[in-house]
Short mmCIF file of C-alpha atoms and ligand atoms in Angstrom, two decimals:
data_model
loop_
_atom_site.label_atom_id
_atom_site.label_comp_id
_atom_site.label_asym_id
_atom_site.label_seq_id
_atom_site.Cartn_x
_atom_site.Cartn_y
_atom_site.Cartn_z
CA UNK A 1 10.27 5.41 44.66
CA UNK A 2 6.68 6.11 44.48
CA UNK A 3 3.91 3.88 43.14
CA UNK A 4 3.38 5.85 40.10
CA UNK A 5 7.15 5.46 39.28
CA UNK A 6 6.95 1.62 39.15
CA UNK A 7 3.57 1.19 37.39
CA UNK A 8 3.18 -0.58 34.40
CA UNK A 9 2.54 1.87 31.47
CA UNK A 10 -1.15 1.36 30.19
CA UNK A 11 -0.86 0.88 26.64
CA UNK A 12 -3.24 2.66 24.03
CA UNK A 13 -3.79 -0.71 21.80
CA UNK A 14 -3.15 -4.18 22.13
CA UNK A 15 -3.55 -6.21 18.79
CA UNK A 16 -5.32 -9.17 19.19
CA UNK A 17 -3.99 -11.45 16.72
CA UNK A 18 -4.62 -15.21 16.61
CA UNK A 19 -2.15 -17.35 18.18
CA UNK A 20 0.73 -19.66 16.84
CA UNK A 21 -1.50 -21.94 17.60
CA UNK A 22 -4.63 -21.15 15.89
CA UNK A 23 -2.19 -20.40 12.64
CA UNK A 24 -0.65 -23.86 12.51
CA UNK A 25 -3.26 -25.78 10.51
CA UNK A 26 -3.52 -22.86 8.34
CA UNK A 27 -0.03 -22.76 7.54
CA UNK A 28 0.25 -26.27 6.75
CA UNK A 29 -1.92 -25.70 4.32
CA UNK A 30 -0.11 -22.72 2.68
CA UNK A 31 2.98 -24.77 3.11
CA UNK A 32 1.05 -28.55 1.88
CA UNK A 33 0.03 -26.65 -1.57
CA UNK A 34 3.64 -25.10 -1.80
CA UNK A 35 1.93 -21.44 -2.60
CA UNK A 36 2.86 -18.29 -1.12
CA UNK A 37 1.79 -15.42 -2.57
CA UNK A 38 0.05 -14.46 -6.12
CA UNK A 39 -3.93 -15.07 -5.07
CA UNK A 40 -3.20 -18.98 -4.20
CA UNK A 41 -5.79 -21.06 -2.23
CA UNK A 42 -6.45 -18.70 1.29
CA UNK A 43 -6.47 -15.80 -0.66
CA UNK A 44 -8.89 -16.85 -2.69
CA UNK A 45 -10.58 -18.49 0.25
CA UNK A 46 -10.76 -15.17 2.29
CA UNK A 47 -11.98 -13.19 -0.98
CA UNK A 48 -14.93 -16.13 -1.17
CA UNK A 49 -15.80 -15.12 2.69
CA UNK A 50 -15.88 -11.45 2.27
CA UNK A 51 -17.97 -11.87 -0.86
CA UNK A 52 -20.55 -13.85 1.18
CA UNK A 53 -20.30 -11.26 4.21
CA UNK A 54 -20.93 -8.26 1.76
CA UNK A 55 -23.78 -10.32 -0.46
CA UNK A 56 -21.30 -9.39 -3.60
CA UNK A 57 -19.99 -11.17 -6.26
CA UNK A 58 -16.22 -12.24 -5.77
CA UNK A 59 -16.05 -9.64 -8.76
CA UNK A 60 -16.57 -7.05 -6.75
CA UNK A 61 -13.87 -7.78 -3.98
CA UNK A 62 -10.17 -8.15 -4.32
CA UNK A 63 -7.52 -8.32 -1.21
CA UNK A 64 -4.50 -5.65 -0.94
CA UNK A 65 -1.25 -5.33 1.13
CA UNK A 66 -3.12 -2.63 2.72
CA UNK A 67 -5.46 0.26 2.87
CA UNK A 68 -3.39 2.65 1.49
CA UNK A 69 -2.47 0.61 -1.52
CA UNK A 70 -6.34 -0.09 -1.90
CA UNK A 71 -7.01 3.46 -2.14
CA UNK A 72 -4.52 4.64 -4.06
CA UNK A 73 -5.26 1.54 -6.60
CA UNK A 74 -8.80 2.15 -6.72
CA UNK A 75 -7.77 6.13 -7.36
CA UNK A 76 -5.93 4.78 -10.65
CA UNK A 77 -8.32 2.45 -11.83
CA UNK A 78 -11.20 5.50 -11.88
CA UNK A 79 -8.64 7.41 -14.33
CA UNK A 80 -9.70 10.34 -13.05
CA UNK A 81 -7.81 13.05 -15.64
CA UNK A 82 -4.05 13.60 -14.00
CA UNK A 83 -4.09 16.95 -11.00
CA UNK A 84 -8.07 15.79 -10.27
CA UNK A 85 -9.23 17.55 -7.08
CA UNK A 86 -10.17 14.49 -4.71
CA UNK A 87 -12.28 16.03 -1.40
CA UNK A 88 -10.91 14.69 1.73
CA UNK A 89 -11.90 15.07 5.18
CA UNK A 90 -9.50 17.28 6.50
CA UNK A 91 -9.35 15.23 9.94
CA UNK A 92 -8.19 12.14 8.78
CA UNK A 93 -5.25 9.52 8.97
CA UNK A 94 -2.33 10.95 6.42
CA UNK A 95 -2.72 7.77 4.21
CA UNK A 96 -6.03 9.17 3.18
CA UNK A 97 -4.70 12.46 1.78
CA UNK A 98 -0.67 10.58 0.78
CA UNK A 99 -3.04 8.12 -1.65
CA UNK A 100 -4.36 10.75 -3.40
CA UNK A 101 -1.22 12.82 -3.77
CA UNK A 102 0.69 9.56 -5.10
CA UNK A 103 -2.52 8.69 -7.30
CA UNK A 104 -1.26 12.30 -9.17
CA UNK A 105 -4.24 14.31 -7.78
CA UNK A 106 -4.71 17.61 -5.08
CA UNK A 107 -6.60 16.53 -1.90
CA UNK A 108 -9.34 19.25 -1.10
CA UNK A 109 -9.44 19.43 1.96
CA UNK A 110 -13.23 19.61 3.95
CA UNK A 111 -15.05 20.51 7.04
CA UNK A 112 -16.45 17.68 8.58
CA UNK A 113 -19.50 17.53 10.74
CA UNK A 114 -19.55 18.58 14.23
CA UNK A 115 -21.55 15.02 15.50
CA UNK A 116 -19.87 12.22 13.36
CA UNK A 117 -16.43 13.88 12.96
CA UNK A 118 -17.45 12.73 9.56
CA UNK A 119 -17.54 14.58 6.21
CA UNK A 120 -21.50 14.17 4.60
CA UNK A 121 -22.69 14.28 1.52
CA UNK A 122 -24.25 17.77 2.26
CA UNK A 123 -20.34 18.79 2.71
CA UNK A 124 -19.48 17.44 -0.23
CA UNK A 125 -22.11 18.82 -2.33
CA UNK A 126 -21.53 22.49 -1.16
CA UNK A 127 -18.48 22.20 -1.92
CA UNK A 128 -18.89 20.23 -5.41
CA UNK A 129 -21.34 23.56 -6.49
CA UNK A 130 -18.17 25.88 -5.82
CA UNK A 131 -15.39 24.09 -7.63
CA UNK A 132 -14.59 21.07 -9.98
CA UNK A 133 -14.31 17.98 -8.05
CA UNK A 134 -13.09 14.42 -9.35
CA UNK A 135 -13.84 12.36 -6.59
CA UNK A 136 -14.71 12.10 -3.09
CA UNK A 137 -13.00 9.75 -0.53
CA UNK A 138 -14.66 10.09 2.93
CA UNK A 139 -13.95 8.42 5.89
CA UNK A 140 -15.29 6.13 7.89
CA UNK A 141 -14.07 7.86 10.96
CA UNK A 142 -12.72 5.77 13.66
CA UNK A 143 -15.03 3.27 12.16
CA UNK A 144 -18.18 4.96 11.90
CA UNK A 145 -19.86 3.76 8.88
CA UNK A 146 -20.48 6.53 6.51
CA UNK A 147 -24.28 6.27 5.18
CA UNK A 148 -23.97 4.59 1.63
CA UNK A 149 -27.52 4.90 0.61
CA UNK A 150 -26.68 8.68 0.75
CA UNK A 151 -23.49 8.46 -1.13
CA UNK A 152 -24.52 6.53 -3.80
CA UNK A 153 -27.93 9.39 -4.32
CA UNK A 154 -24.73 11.78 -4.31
CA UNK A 155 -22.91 10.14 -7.05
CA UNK A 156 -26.31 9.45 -8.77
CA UNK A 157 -26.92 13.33 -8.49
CA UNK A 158 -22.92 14.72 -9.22
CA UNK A 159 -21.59 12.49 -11.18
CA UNK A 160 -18.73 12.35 -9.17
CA UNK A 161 -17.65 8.81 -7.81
CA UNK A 162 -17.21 8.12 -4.09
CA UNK A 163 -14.80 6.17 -2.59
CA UNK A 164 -14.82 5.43 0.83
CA UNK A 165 -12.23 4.82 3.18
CA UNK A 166 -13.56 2.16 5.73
CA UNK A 167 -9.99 1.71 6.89
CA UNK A 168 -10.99 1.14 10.47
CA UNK A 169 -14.37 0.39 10.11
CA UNK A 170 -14.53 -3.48 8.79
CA UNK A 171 -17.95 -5.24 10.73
CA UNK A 172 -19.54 -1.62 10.82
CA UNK A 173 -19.16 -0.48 7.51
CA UNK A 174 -21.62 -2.65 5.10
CA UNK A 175 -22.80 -1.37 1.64
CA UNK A 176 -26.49 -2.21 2.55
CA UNK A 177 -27.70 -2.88 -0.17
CA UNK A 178 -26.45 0.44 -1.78
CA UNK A 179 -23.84 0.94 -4.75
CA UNK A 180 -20.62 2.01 -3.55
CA UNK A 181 -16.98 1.56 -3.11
CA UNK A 182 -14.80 0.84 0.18
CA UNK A 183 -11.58 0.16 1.27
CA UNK A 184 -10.79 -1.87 4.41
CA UNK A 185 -7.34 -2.02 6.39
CA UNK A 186 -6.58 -5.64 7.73
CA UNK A 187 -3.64 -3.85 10.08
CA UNK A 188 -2.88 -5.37 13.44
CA UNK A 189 -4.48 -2.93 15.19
CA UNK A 190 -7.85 -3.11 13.08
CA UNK A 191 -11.07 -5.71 14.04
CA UNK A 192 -10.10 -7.96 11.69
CA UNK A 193 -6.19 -8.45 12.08
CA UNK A 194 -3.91 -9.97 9.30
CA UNK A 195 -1.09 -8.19 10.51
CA UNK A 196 -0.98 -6.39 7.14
CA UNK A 197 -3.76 -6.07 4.57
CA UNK A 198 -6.61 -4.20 3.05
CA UNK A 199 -9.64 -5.43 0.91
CA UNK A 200 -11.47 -3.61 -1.92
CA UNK A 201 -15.20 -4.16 -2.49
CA UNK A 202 -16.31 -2.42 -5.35
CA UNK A 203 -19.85 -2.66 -6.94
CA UNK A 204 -19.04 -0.16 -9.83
CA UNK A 205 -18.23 -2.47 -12.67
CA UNK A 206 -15.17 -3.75 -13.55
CA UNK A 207 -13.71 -1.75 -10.44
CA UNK A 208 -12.41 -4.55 -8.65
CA UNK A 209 -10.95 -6.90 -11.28
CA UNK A 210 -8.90 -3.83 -12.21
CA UNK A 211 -7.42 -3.09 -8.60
CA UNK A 212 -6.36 -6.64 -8.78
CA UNK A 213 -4.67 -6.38 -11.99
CA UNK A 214 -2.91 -3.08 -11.03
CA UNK A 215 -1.97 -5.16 -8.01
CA UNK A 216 -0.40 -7.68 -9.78
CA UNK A 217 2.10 -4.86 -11.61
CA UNK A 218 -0.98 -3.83 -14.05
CA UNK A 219 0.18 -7.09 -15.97
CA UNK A 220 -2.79 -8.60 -17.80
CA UNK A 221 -4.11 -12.81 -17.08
CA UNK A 222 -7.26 -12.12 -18.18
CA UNK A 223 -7.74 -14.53 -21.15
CA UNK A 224 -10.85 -12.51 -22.19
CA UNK A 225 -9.29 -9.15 -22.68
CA UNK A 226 -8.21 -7.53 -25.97
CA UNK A 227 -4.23 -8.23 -25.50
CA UNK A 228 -2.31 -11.61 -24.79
CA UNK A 229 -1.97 -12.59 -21.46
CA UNK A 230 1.40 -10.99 -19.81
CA UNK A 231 0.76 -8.34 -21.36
CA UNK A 232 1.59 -4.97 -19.32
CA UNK A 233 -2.61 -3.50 -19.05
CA UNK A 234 -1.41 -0.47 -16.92
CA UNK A 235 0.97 1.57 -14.64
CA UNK A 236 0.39 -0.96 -11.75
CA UNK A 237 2.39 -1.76 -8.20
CA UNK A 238 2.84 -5.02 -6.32
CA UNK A 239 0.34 -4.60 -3.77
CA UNK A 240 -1.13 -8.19 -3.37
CA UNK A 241 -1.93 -10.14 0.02
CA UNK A 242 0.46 -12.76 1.06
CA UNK A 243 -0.99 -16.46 1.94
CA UNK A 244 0.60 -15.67 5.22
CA UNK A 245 -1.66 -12.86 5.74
CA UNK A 246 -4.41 -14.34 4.29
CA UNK A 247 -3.95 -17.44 7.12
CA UNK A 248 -4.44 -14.35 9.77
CA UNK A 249 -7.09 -13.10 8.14
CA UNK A 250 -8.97 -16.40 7.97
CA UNK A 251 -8.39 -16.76 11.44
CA UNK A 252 -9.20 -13.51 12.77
CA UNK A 253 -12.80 -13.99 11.05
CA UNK A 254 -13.60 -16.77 12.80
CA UNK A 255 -13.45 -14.61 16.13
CA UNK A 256 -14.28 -11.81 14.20
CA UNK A 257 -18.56 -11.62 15.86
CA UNK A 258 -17.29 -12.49 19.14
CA UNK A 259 -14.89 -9.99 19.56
CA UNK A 260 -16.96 -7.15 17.77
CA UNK A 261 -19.55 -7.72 20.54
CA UNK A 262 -16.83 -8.22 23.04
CA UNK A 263 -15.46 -4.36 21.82
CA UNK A 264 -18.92 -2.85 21.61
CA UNK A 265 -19.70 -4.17 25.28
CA UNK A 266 -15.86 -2.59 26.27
CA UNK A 267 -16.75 0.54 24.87
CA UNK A 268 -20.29 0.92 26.67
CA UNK A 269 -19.42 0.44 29.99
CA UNK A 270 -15.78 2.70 29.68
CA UNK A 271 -17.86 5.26 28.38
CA UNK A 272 -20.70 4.83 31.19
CA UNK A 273 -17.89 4.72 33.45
CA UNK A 274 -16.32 8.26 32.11
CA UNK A 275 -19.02 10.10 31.86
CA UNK A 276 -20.30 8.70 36.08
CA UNK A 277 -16.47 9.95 36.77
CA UNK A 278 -16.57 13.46 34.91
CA UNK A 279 -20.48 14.37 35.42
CA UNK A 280 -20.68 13.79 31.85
CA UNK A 281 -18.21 16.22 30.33
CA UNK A 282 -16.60 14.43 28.01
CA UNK A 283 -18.47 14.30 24.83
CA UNK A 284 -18.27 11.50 22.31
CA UNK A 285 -18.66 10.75 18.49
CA UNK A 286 -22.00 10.57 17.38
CA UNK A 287 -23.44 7.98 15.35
CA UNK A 288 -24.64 9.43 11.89
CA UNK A 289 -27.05 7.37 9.64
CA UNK A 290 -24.64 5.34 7.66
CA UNK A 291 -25.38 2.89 11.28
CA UNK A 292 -23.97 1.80 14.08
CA UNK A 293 -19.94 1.34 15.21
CA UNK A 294 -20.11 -2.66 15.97
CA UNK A 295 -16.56 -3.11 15.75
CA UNK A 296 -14.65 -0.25 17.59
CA UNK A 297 -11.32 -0.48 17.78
CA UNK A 298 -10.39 2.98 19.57
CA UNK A 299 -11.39 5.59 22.12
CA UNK A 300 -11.54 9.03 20.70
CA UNK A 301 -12.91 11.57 23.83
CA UNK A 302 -13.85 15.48 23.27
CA UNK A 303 -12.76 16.96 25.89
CA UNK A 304 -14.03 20.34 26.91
CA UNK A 305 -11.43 22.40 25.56
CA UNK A 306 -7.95 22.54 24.80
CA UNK A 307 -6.72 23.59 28.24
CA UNK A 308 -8.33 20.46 29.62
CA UNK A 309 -6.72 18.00 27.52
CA UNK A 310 -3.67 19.60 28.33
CA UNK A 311 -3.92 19.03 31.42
CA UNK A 312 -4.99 15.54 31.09
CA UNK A 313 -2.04 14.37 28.79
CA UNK A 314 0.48 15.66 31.64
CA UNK A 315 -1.41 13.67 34.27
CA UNK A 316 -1.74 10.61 31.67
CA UNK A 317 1.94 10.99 31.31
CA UNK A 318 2.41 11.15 35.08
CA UNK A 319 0.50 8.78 35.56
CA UNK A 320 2.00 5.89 33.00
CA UNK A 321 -1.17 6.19 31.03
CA UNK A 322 -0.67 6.19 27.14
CA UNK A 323 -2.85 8.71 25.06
CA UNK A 324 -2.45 9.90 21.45
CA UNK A 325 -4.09 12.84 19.34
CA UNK A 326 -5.46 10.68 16.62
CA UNK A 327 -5.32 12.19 13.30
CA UNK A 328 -3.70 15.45 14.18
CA UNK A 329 -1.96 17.77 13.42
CA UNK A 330 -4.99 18.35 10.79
CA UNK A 331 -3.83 17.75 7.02
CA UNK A 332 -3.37 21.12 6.45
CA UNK A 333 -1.01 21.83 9.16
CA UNK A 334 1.73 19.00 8.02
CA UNK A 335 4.45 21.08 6.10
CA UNK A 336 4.36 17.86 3.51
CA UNK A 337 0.75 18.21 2.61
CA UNK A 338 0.21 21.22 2.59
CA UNK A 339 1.71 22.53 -0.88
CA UNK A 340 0.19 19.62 -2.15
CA UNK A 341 -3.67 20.31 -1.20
CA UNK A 342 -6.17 22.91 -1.18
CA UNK A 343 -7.75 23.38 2.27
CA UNK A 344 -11.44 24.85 2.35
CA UNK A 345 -12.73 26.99 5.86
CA UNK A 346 -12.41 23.24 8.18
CA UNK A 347 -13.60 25.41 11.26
CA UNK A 348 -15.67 21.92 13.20
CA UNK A 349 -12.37 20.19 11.88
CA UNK A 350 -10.03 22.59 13.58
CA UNK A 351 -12.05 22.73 16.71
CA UNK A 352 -12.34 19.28 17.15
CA UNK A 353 -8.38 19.26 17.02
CA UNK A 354 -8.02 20.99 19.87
CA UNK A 355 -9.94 18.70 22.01
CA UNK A 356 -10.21 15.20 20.77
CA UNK A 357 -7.91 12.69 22.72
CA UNK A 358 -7.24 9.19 22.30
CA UNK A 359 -7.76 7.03 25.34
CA UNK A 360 -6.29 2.84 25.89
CA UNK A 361 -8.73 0.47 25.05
CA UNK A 362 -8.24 -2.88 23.99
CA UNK A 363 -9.80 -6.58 24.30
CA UNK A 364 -8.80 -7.37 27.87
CA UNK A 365 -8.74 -3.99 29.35
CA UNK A 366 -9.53 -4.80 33.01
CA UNK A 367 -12.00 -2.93 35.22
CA UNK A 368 -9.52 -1.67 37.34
CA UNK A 369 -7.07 -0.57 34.10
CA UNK A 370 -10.75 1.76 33.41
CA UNK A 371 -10.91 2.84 36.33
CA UNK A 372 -7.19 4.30 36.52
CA UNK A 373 -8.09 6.45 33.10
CA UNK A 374 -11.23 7.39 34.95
CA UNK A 375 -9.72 8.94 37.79
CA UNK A 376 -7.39 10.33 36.06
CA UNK A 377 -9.90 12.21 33.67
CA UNK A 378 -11.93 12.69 36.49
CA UNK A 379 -8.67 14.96 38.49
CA UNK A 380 -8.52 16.84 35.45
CA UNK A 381 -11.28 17.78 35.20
CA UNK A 382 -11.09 18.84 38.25
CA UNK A 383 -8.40 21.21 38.29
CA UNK A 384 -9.16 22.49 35.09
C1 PLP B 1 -8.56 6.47 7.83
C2 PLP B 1 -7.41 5.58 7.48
N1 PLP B 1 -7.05 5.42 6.21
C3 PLP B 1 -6.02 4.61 5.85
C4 PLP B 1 -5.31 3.91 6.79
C5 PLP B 1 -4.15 3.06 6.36
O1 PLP B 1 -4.43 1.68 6.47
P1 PLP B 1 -3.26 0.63 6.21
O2 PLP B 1 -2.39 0.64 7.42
O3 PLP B 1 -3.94 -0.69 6.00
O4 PLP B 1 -2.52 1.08 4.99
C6 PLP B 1 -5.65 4.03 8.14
C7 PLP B 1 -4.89 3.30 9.16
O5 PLP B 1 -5.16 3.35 10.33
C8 PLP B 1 -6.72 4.89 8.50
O6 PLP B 1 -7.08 5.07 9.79
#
């Protein structure tokens, strides 16, 4: 049996989720106050944090199950008329495109730019002079914070409202100072792990409160409003946050600085590393001006072409290396999507599908795990 036979395989993504540990004193106090679920005490302790981290009224943040629910929520609560077209970057996680489908509106599907992988409000507004558009929901992709300051001139200018998916972009994606909507994912595999979850921050008014009561069923406990409390206020799900998640959440923030700079340091020297190893042919997502990606979470290379990353997965597999084609197929080419949206010319989008390629990285990631993916890219390249 060879060496390669017997290796370990390197995983893509290790969560790094706060130990049993760490949780204890947090669960005691779930457990003390006898509250579980329904916005009790950590909840409503983590909401109070990520109002101070975003400068924002606790008004203008609620917590979710998750990301998906967020968006979908916050898709309701604009009661956009039923069959809206929503624009959507047409390289994108499904959950971006499934939300707007199961929020009773057609995903348009967009180009994206050829730098940020990102759709821009230049994209959006081309398209927005050809054809009706409800709303737009780009992404912050692979946590590259869209530029907000932009978006909100582009709602300002279209009338159309913006919500942006920040799934994997919590500690890069701030509102600075802008107006603007954006969802968070609190997944496992996010920078700020509570297993399962998903905030909301919302400075369009009344945005917020009403996610929360659409989480809640749509059922109405807001003594202030113009039916009895109990009452049913709207078509709503149970998509609230658990005190259980909201203990991993509280605990995950505490680490949450130190292991954004930990990732960002990760990510420089792999990348130094693979572009020494392949004379710099792998190219890389490029920061737009919505900021900089503090918080990665994932390796996304463009490889030179599709031949190339061909030839790379087989050696990765070979080689007990894990890789993964992050967000593909595109949108457009899933049979369940695509009777349900309206794809536009994506041409950067399909490009960039041939060649992008996820690569491991995770907290811990040795030197010498780097350096296997580095020769490894570095052979292909070779041969190819
Ligand atoms: C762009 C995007 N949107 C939505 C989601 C879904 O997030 P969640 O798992 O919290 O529902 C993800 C998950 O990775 C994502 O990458």
């Amino acid at each position: 049996m060879t060496f390669t036979q017997t290796q370990k395989w390197l995983p893509l993504l290790v969560p790094c989720m706060p130990s049993p540990q760490e949780l204890m004193p947090w669960l005691e106090r779930m457990h003390m106050a006898r509250h579980y679920s329904n916005f009790g005490p950590l909840v409503l302790e983590l909401e109070a944090a990520f109002a101070q981290q975003f400068g924002s009224g606790v008004e203008q943040i609620t917590s979710v199950a998750n990301a998906t629910q967020g968006l979908e929520l916050v898709l309701q609560a604009l009661n956009l008329p039923a069959g809206s077209h929503v624009l959507v970057p047409a390289l994108t996680f499904v959950a971006t495109a499934t939300a707007v489908v199961r929020a009773g509106h057609v995903p348009v599907l967009a180009d994206v730019d050829a730098q940020t992988w990102m759709i821009t409000p230049e994209i959006a507004r081309a398209v927005c002079e050809r054809m009706c558009i409800g709303a737009v929901l780009p992404v912050a992709t692979f946590g590259m914070p869209q530029d907000m300051h932009a978006w909100q001139q582009f709602e300002l200018d279209t009338n159309v409202p913006v919500v942006v998916d920040a799934a994997a972009a919590y500690g890069s994606q701030w509102l600075r100072d802008a107006q603007g909507t954006l969802v968070f994912s609190l997944h496992t595999t996010k920078s700020l792990p509570a297993g399962e979850g998903g905030l909301v921050v919302s400075t369009r008014p009344g945005l917020a409160a009403k996610v929360r009561q659409l989480s809640n069923f749509g059922i109405n406990f807001d003594p202030n409003a113009s039916m009895p409390i109990g009452t049913l206020a709207g078509l709503g799900s149970n998509a609230k946050m658990s005190e259980y998640h909201a203990a991993i959440a509280l605990v995950s923030l505490q680490k949450m600085e130190l292991h954004a700079m930990q990732r960002r340091r990760l990510q420089k020297d792999f990348i130094c590393e693979i572009n020494q190893a392949t004379d710099h042919r792998v190219a890389w997502q490029v920061q737009g001006t919505g900021g900089p990606l503090l918080a990665p979470t994932l390796l996304c290379a463009s490889l030179p072409n599709a031949a190339v990353r061909f030839v790379l997965e087989q050696a990765c597999q070979r080689e007990h290396i894990m890789t993964r084609r992050w967000y593909q197929p595109l949108l457009q080419n899933m049979d369940v999507l695509q009777q349900r949206c309206l794809t536009l010319e994506t041409p950067i989008a399909i490009a960039l599908a041939q060649k992008l390629l996820g690569l491991p990285f995770f907290l811990g990631m040795t030197q010498e795990e780097r350096h296997r993916v580095c020769n490894v890219i570095a052979s292909a390249m070779s041969v190819s």
